[in-house]
């Protein structure tokens, strides 16, 4: 994201028109979660994520997005910390579908 910053340049160390890369360290909100950006489904009903319930069925949950960090996004509401979220869900995924977990090595 491009921003414009003002700084004291009395010593003329920064040249006019110069560019710099700046990283802001912002504190995370205690009530928010972060997810990889590729977990979000963009639907007519709004932003959703696909979760798996205790019966191994897909549950689509509507979310409210906070800040976008590029590869991750902040989730303000709609998820609980212990929700199991599907990574890279297909657009055709629907609520209530039974899923199987693949074994990882």
Short mmCIF file of N, CA, C and O in Angstrom, two decimals:
data_model
loop_
_atom_site.label_atom_id
_atom_site.label_comp_id
_atom_site.label_asym_id
_atom_site.label_seq_id
_atom_site.Cartn_x
_atom_site.Cartn_y
_atom_site.Cartn_z
N UNK A 1 0.84 -1.16 0.00
CA UNK A 1 0.00 0.00 0.00
C UNK A 1 0.90 1.23 0.00
O UNK A 1 1.84 1.31 0.78
N UNK A 2 0.62 2.14 -0.87
CA UNK A 2 1.40 3.36 -0.89
C UNK A 2 0.81 4.37 0.08
O UNK A 2 -0.40 4.55 0.15
N UNK A 3 1.69 5.00 0.84
CA UNK A 3 1.29 6.06 1.76
C UNK A 3 2.29 7.20 1.63
O UNK A 3 3.39 7.03 1.11
N UNK A 4 1.90 8.34 2.10
CA UNK A 4 2.79 9.49 2.11
C UNK A 4 3.11 9.83 3.55
O UNK A 4 2.22 9.96 4.38
N UNK A 5 4.39 9.94 3.86
CA UNK A 5 4.84 10.24 5.20
C UNK A 5 5.54 11.59 5.22
O UNK A 5 6.20 11.97 4.26
N UNK A 6 5.42 12.29 6.32
CA UNK A 6 6.16 13.53 6.51
C UNK A 6 7.24 13.28 7.54
O UNK A 6 7.00 12.62 8.55
N UNK A 7 8.45 13.79 7.29
CA UNK A 7 9.53 13.61 8.25
C UNK A 7 10.40 14.85 8.30
O UNK A 7 10.43 15.65 7.37
N UNK A 8 11.07 15.00 9.41
CA UNK A 8 11.99 16.12 9.59
C UNK A 8 13.26 15.81 8.80
O UNK A 8 13.94 14.82 9.06
N UNK A 9 13.55 16.63 7.81
CA UNK A 9 14.70 16.42 6.94
C UNK A 9 15.63 17.63 7.01
O UNK A 9 16.18 18.08 6.00
N UNK A 10 15.82 18.17 8.21
CA UNK A 10 16.65 19.37 8.38
C UNK A 10 18.09 19.13 7.93
O UNK A 10 18.75 20.04 7.45
N UNK A 11 18.57 17.89 8.07
CA UNK A 11 19.95 17.57 7.67
C UNK A 11 20.06 17.22 6.18
O UNK A 11 21.14 16.89 5.71
N UNK A 12 18.95 17.24 5.49
CA UNK A 12 18.89 16.96 4.04
C UNK A 12 19.50 15.60 3.70
O UNK A 12 20.22 15.45 2.73
N UNK A 13 19.17 14.60 4.49
CA UNK A 13 19.65 13.24 4.26
C UNK A 13 18.76 12.48 3.28
O UNK A 13 19.20 11.53 2.65
N UNK A 14 17.50 12.90 3.17
CA UNK A 14 16.57 12.27 2.24
C UNK A 14 16.34 13.23 1.09
O UNK A 14 16.01 14.39 1.28
N UNK A 15 16.52 12.73 -0.13
CA UNK A 15 16.39 13.56 -1.33
C UNK A 15 14.92 13.69 -1.74
O UNK A 15 14.14 12.76 -1.55
N UNK A 16 14.54 14.82 -2.33
CA UNK A 16 13.16 15.00 -2.79
C UNK A 16 12.79 13.91 -3.80
O UNK A 16 13.58 13.53 -4.66
N UNK A 17 11.58 13.37 -3.66
CA UNK A 17 11.10 12.34 -4.58
C UNK A 17 11.63 10.95 -4.29
O UNK A 17 11.36 10.02 -5.04
N UNK A 18 12.38 10.79 -3.23
CA UNK A 18 12.95 9.48 -2.90
C UNK A 18 11.85 8.53 -2.42
O UNK A 18 10.84 8.94 -1.86
N UNK A 19 12.07 7.25 -2.66
CA UNK A 19 11.15 6.20 -2.20
C UNK A 19 11.83 5.37 -1.13
O UNK A 19 13.04 5.21 -1.13
N UNK A 20 11.03 4.84 -0.24
CA UNK A 20 11.56 3.99 0.82
C UNK A 20 10.55 2.89 1.11
O UNK A 20 9.36 3.02 0.80
N UNK A 21 11.03 1.81 1.67
CA UNK A 21 10.14 0.74 2.10
C UNK A 21 10.03 0.84 3.62
O UNK A 21 11.04 0.82 4.32
N UNK A 22 8.80 0.94 4.11
CA UNK A 22 8.55 1.12 5.53
C UNK A 22 7.65 -0.01 6.01
O UNK A 22 6.70 -0.38 5.33
N UNK A 23 7.96 -0.57 7.15
CA UNK A 23 7.14 -1.61 7.76
C UNK A 23 6.57 -1.08 9.06
O UNK A 23 7.32 -0.64 9.93
N UNK A 24 5.25 -1.11 9.17
CA UNK A 24 4.57 -0.67 10.37
C UNK A 24 4.28 -1.89 11.22
O UNK A 24 3.71 -2.86 10.74
N UNK A 25 4.63 -1.84 12.48
CA UNK A 25 4.29 -2.91 13.42
C UNK A 25 3.06 -2.47 14.19
O UNK A 25 3.14 -1.62 15.07
N UNK A 26 1.92 -3.06 13.81
CA UNK A 26 0.66 -2.70 14.44
C UNK A 26 0.23 -3.81 15.39
O UNK A 26 0.33 -4.99 15.05
N UNK A 27 -0.22 -3.47 16.56
CA UNK A 27 -0.65 -4.52 17.49
C UNK A 27 -1.92 -5.18 16.99
O UNK A 27 -2.80 -4.54 16.44
N UNK A 28 -1.99 -6.48 17.16
CA UNK A 28 -3.20 -7.22 16.78
C UNK A 28 -4.26 -6.99 17.84
O UNK A 28 -3.97 -6.85 19.02
N UNK A 29 -5.48 -6.97 17.40
CA UNK A 29 -6.60 -6.83 18.32
C UNK A 29 -6.77 -8.14 19.09
O UNK A 29 -6.65 -9.22 18.53
N UNK A 30 -7.07 -8.04 20.36
CA UNK A 30 -7.24 -9.24 21.18
C UNK A 30 -8.46 -10.06 20.75
O UNK A 30 -8.51 -11.25 20.96
N UNK A 31 -9.44 -9.42 20.12
CA UNK A 31 -10.65 -10.12 19.70
C UNK A 31 -10.61 -10.59 18.25
O UNK A 31 -11.60 -11.06 17.74
N UNK A 32 -9.50 -10.46 17.57
CA UNK A 32 -9.46 -10.83 16.16
C UNK A 32 -8.62 -12.07 15.92
O UNK A 32 -7.78 -12.45 16.74
N UNK A 33 -8.89 -12.72 14.81
CA UNK A 33 -8.12 -13.87 14.36
C UNK A 33 -7.50 -13.53 13.02
O UNK A 33 -7.98 -12.65 12.32
N UNK A 34 -6.45 -14.25 12.65
CA UNK A 34 -5.84 -14.08 11.33
C UNK A 34 -5.91 -15.40 10.59
O UNK A 34 -5.67 -16.45 11.17
N UNK A 35 -6.26 -15.31 9.31
CA UNK A 35 -6.32 -16.49 8.45
C UNK A 35 -5.55 -16.23 7.17
O UNK A 35 -5.43 -15.08 6.73
N UNK A 36 -5.06 -17.30 6.54
CA UNK A 36 -4.47 -17.11 5.21
C UNK A 36 -5.54 -16.55 4.26
O UNK A 36 -6.72 -16.90 4.37
N UNK A 37 -5.13 -15.69 3.36
CA UNK A 37 -6.08 -15.05 2.44
C UNK A 37 -6.78 -16.07 1.55
O UNK A 37 -7.91 -15.83 1.11
N UNK A 38 -6.15 -17.22 1.31
CA UNK A 38 -6.76 -18.21 0.42
C UNK A 38 -7.77 -19.12 1.13
O UNK A 38 -8.10 -20.19 0.64
N UNK A 39 -8.28 -18.71 2.27
CA UNK A 39 -9.36 -19.44 2.93
C UNK A 39 -10.70 -18.75 2.71
O UNK A 39 -11.74 -19.33 3.01
N UNK A 40 -10.70 -17.55 2.16
CA UNK A 40 -11.92 -16.75 2.04
C UNK A 40 -12.64 -17.05 0.73
O UNK A 40 -12.04 -17.13 -0.33
N UNK A 41 -13.96 -17.22 0.84
CA UNK A 41 -14.83 -17.38 -0.32
C UNK A 41 -15.57 -16.07 -0.55
O UNK A 41 -16.14 -15.50 0.40
N UNK A 42 -15.55 -15.59 -1.77
CA UNK A 42 -16.25 -14.35 -2.12
C UNK A 42 -17.57 -14.75 -2.76
O UNK A 42 -17.61 -15.20 -3.90
N UNK A 43 -18.64 -14.60 -2.02
CA UNK A 43 -19.96 -15.06 -2.46
C UNK A 43 -20.94 -13.89 -2.47
O UNK A 43 -20.68 -12.82 -1.90
N UNK A 44 -22.10 -14.13 -3.11
CA UNK A 44 -23.15 -13.11 -3.15
C UNK A 44 -23.61 -12.76 -1.74
O UNK A 44 -24.01 -11.63 -1.46
N UNK A 45 -23.53 -13.74 -0.82
CA UNK A 45 -23.93 -13.51 0.57
C UNK A 45 -22.87 -12.74 1.34
O UNK A 45 -23.05 -12.45 2.52
N UNK A 46 -21.75 -12.45 0.72
CA UNK A 46 -20.65 -11.74 1.38
C UNK A 46 -19.47 -12.67 1.58
O UNK A 46 -19.41 -13.77 1.02
N UNK A 47 -18.51 -12.23 2.37
CA UNK A 47 -17.32 -13.03 2.63
C UNK A 47 -17.66 -14.20 3.54
O UNK A 47 -18.35 -14.03 4.55
N UNK A 48 -17.16 -15.39 3.18
CA UNK A 48 -17.40 -16.57 3.98
C UNK A 48 -16.12 -17.40 4.04
O UNK A 48 -15.26 -17.30 3.18
N UNK A 49 -16.04 -18.24 5.08
CA UNK A 49 -15.00 -19.25 5.16
C UNK A 49 -15.69 -20.59 5.39
O UNK A 49 -16.77 -20.66 5.97
N UNK A 50 -15.06 -21.64 4.88
CA UNK A 50 -15.60 -22.99 5.04
C UNK A 50 -14.93 -23.63 6.25
O UNK A 50 -13.71 -23.70 6.33
N UNK A 51 -15.75 -24.07 7.18
CA UNK A 51 -15.24 -24.74 8.38
C UNK A 51 -15.77 -26.18 8.39
O UNK A 51 -16.67 -26.52 7.61
N UNK A 52 -15.21 -26.99 9.26
CA UNK A 52 -15.66 -28.37 9.41
C UNK A 52 -16.18 -28.55 10.84
O UNK A 52 -15.48 -28.23 11.80
N UNK A 53 -17.41 -29.06 10.94
CA UNK A 53 -18.00 -29.24 12.27
C UNK A 53 -17.61 -30.60 12.85
O UNK A 53 -16.85 -31.36 12.24
N UNK A 54 -18.14 -30.94 14.02
CA UNK A 54 -17.78 -32.18 14.70
C UNK A 54 -18.27 -33.43 13.98
O UNK A 54 -17.76 -34.53 14.21
N UNK A 55 -19.26 -33.30 13.09
CA UNK A 55 -19.74 -34.43 12.30
C UNK A 55 -19.03 -34.52 10.94
O UNK A 55 -19.49 -35.22 10.05
N UNK A 56 -17.93 -33.78 10.79
CA UNK A 56 -17.13 -33.74 9.56
C UNK A 56 -17.94 -33.23 8.36
O UNK A 56 -17.79 -33.69 7.24
N UNK A 57 -18.79 -32.25 8.63
CA UNK A 57 -19.56 -31.60 7.57
C UNK A 57 -19.12 -30.15 7.42
O UNK A 57 -18.74 -29.50 8.39
N UNK A 58 -19.18 -29.67 6.19
CA UNK A 58 -18.79 -28.29 5.90
C UNK A 58 -19.85 -27.34 6.43
O UNK A 58 -21.05 -27.56 6.25
N UNK A 59 -19.40 -26.32 7.10
CA UNK A 59 -20.27 -25.24 7.56
C UNK A 59 -19.68 -23.93 7.03
O UNK A 59 -18.55 -23.57 7.37
N UNK A 60 -20.44 -23.26 6.18
CA UNK A 60 -20.00 -21.96 5.66
C UNK A 60 -20.37 -20.89 6.69
O UNK A 60 -21.52 -20.81 7.12
N UNK A 61 -19.38 -20.10 7.06
CA UNK A 61 -19.60 -19.06 8.06
C UNK A 61 -19.31 -17.69 7.44
O UNK A 61 -18.27 -17.49 6.81
N UNK A 62 -20.27 -16.79 7.62
CA UNK A 62 -20.08 -15.41 7.16
C UNK A 62 -19.13 -14.71 8.12
O UNK A 62 -19.23 -14.88 9.33
N UNK A 63 -18.22 -13.94 7.56
CA UNK A 63 -17.21 -13.25 8.38
C UNK A 63 -17.20 -11.77 8.09
O UNK A 63 -17.68 -11.33 7.05
N UNK A 64 -16.63 -11.02 9.01
CA UNK A 64 -16.35 -9.60 8.80
C UNK A 64 -14.84 -9.48 8.81
O UNK A 64 -14.17 -9.86 9.78
N UNK A 65 -14.31 -8.97 7.70
CA UNK A 65 -12.87 -8.83 7.55
C UNK A 65 -12.39 -7.52 8.15
O UNK A 65 -13.05 -6.49 8.03
N UNK A 66 -11.24 -7.59 8.79
CA UNK A 66 -10.58 -6.40 9.31
C UNK A 66 -9.49 -5.97 8.35
O UNK A 66 -9.73 -5.81 7.15
N UNK A 67 -8.29 -5.88 8.85
CA UNK A 67 -7.15 -5.44 8.03
C UNK A 67 -6.68 -6.55 7.10
O UNK A 67 -6.75 -7.74 7.43
N UNK A 68 -6.22 -6.13 5.93
CA UNK A 68 -5.67 -7.05 4.94
C UNK A 68 -4.15 -6.91 4.98
O UNK A 68 -3.61 -5.85 4.72
N UNK A 69 -3.47 -8.01 5.33
CA UNK A 69 -2.02 -8.00 5.44
C UNK A 69 -1.34 -8.62 4.22
O UNK A 69 -0.16 -8.93 4.26
N UNK A 70 -2.07 -8.83 3.15
CA UNK A 70 -1.51 -9.41 1.94
C UNK A 70 -1.75 -10.91 1.91
O UNK A 70 -2.71 -11.38 1.32
N UNK A 71 -0.90 -11.67 2.58
CA UNK A 71 -1.06 -13.13 2.59
C UNK A 71 -2.00 -13.61 3.69
O UNK A 71 -2.48 -14.73 3.64
N UNK A 72 -2.27 -12.75 4.66
CA UNK A 72 -3.22 -13.07 5.71
C UNK A 72 -4.21 -11.93 5.87
O UNK A 72 -3.94 -10.80 5.47
N UNK A 73 -5.37 -12.25 6.44
CA UNK A 73 -6.37 -11.22 6.73
C UNK A 73 -6.83 -11.36 8.17
O UNK A 73 -6.78 -12.44 8.76
N UNK A 74 -7.26 -10.26 8.72
CA UNK A 74 -7.78 -10.23 10.08
C UNK A 74 -9.28 -10.51 10.02
O UNK A 74 -10.00 -9.94 9.19
N UNK A 75 -9.75 -11.41 10.87
CA UNK A 75 -11.17 -11.73 10.96
C UNK A 75 -11.71 -11.10 12.24
O UNK A 75 -11.27 -11.45 13.34
N UNK A 76 -12.65 -10.18 12.11
CA UNK A 76 -13.19 -9.48 13.27
C UNK A 76 -14.32 -10.27 13.92
O UNK A 76 -14.38 -10.37 15.15
N UNK A 77 -15.24 -10.81 13.12
CA UNK A 77 -16.35 -11.60 13.65
C UNK A 77 -16.68 -12.74 12.69
O UNK A 77 -16.37 -12.68 11.51
N UNK A 78 -17.33 -13.76 13.25
CA UNK A 78 -17.82 -14.86 12.43
C UNK A 78 -17.11 -16.18 12.67
O UNK A 78 -17.60 -17.21 12.25
N UNK A 79 -15.96 -16.16 13.34
CA UNK A 79 -15.20 -17.38 13.61
C UNK A 79 -14.85 -17.47 15.09
O UNK A 79 -14.72 -16.45 15.76
N UNK A 80 -14.66 -18.69 15.53
CA UNK A 80 -14.17 -18.95 16.88
C UNK A 80 -12.73 -19.46 16.77
O UNK A 80 -12.36 -20.07 15.75
N UNK A 81 -11.91 -19.24 17.78
CA UNK A 81 -10.50 -19.68 17.72
C UNK A 81 -10.32 -21.18 17.48
O UNK A 81 -9.32 -21.59 16.91
N UNK A 82 -11.28 -22.01 17.87
CA UNK A 82 -11.11 -23.45 17.71
C UNK A 82 -11.77 -23.99 16.44
O UNK A 82 -11.80 -25.22 16.24
N UNK A 83 -12.30 -23.13 15.56
CA UNK A 83 -12.88 -23.59 14.30
C UNK A 83 -11.81 -24.18 13.40
O UNK A 83 -10.69 -23.66 13.31
N UNK A 84 -12.16 -25.28 12.72
CA UNK A 84 -11.28 -25.90 11.72
C UNK A 84 -11.65 -25.31 10.38
O UNK A 84 -12.78 -25.46 9.91
N UNK A 85 -10.71 -24.60 9.75
CA UNK A 85 -10.96 -23.87 8.50
C UNK A 85 -10.33 -24.61 7.33
O UNK A 85 -9.21 -25.11 7.43
N UNK A 86 -11.05 -24.66 6.21
CA UNK A 86 -10.57 -25.33 5.00
C UNK A 86 -9.70 -24.37 4.21
O UNK A 86 -10.11 -23.25 3.90
N UNK A 87 -8.50 -24.81 3.87
CA UNK A 87 -7.57 -24.04 3.06
C UNK A 87 -7.87 -24.28 1.59
O UNK A 87 -8.10 -25.41 1.18
N UNK A 88 -7.90 -23.23 0.79
CA UNK A 88 -8.20 -23.30 -0.65
C UNK A 88 -9.52 -24.00 -0.95
O UNK A 88 -9.56 -24.95 -1.73
N UNK A 89 -10.62 -23.54 -0.36
CA UNK A 89 -11.90 -24.21 -0.64
C UNK A 89 -12.33 -23.94 -2.08
O UNK A 89 -12.15 -22.84 -2.59
N UNK A 90 -12.89 -24.96 -2.76
CA UNK A 90 -13.37 -24.72 -4.13
C UNK A 90 -14.62 -23.84 -4.11
O UNK A 90 -15.39 -23.85 -3.14
N UNK A 91 -14.83 -23.10 -5.18
CA UNK A 91 -16.01 -22.23 -5.27
C UNK A 91 -17.31 -23.00 -5.23
O UNK A 91 -18.34 -22.48 -4.84
N UNK A 92 -17.27 -24.26 -5.64
CA UNK A 92 -18.48 -25.08 -5.69
C UNK A 92 -18.86 -25.68 -4.33
O UNK A 92 -19.88 -26.34 -4.22
N UNK A 93 -18.07 -25.45 -3.31
CA UNK A 93 -18.32 -26.03 -1.99
C UNK A 93 -19.63 -25.50 -1.41
O UNK A 93 -19.90 -24.31 -1.47
N UNK A 94 -20.43 -26.41 -0.85
CA UNK A 94 -21.71 -26.02 -0.28
C UNK A 94 -21.80 -26.46 1.18
O UNK A 94 -21.08 -27.34 1.63
N UNK A 95 -22.71 -25.84 1.88
CA UNK A 95 -22.91 -26.11 3.30
C UNK A 95 -23.47 -27.52 3.48
O UNK A 95 -24.33 -27.97 2.73
N UNK A 96 -22.94 -28.27 4.46
CA UNK A 96 -23.46 -29.58 4.81
C UNK A 96 -22.78 -30.75 4.13
O UNK A 96 -23.10 -31.90 4.42
N UNK A 97 -21.84 -30.51 3.23
CA UNK A 97 -21.16 -31.58 2.52
C UNK A 97 -20.28 -32.35 3.51
O UNK A 97 -19.57 -31.76 4.32
N UNK A 98 -20.33 -33.68 3.43
CA UNK A 98 -19.48 -34.53 4.26
C UNK A 98 -18.08 -34.55 3.68
O UNK A 98 -17.90 -34.67 2.47
N UNK A 99 -17.06 -34.41 4.54
CA UNK A 99 -15.67 -34.38 4.07
C UNK A 99 -14.87 -35.48 4.76
O UNK A 99 -15.24 -35.99 5.80
N UNK A 100 -13.77 -35.86 4.11
CA UNK A 100 -12.80 -36.80 4.69
C UNK A 100 -11.49 -36.06 4.84
O UNK A 100 -11.12 -35.26 4.00
N UNK A 101 -10.78 -36.38 5.89
CA UNK A 101 -9.47 -35.79 6.12
C UNK A 101 -8.43 -36.67 5.44
O UNK A 101 -8.45 -37.89 5.58
N UNK A 102 -7.52 -36.05 4.71
CA UNK A 102 -6.42 -36.79 4.10
C UNK A 102 -5.33 -36.96 5.14
O UNK A 102 -5.07 -36.07 5.95
N UNK A 103 -4.69 -38.13 5.13
CA UNK A 103 -3.58 -38.37 6.04
C UNK A 103 -2.37 -37.61 5.54
O UNK A 103 -2.08 -37.58 4.35
N UNK A 104 -1.65 -36.97 6.46
CA UNK A 104 -0.42 -36.28 6.11
C UNK A 104 0.76 -37.13 6.56
O UNK A 104 0.66 -37.86 7.53
N UNK A 105 1.85 -36.99 5.82
CA UNK A 105 3.03 -37.80 6.18
C UNK A 105 3.97 -37.01 7.03
O UNK A 105 3.97 -35.84 7.12
#
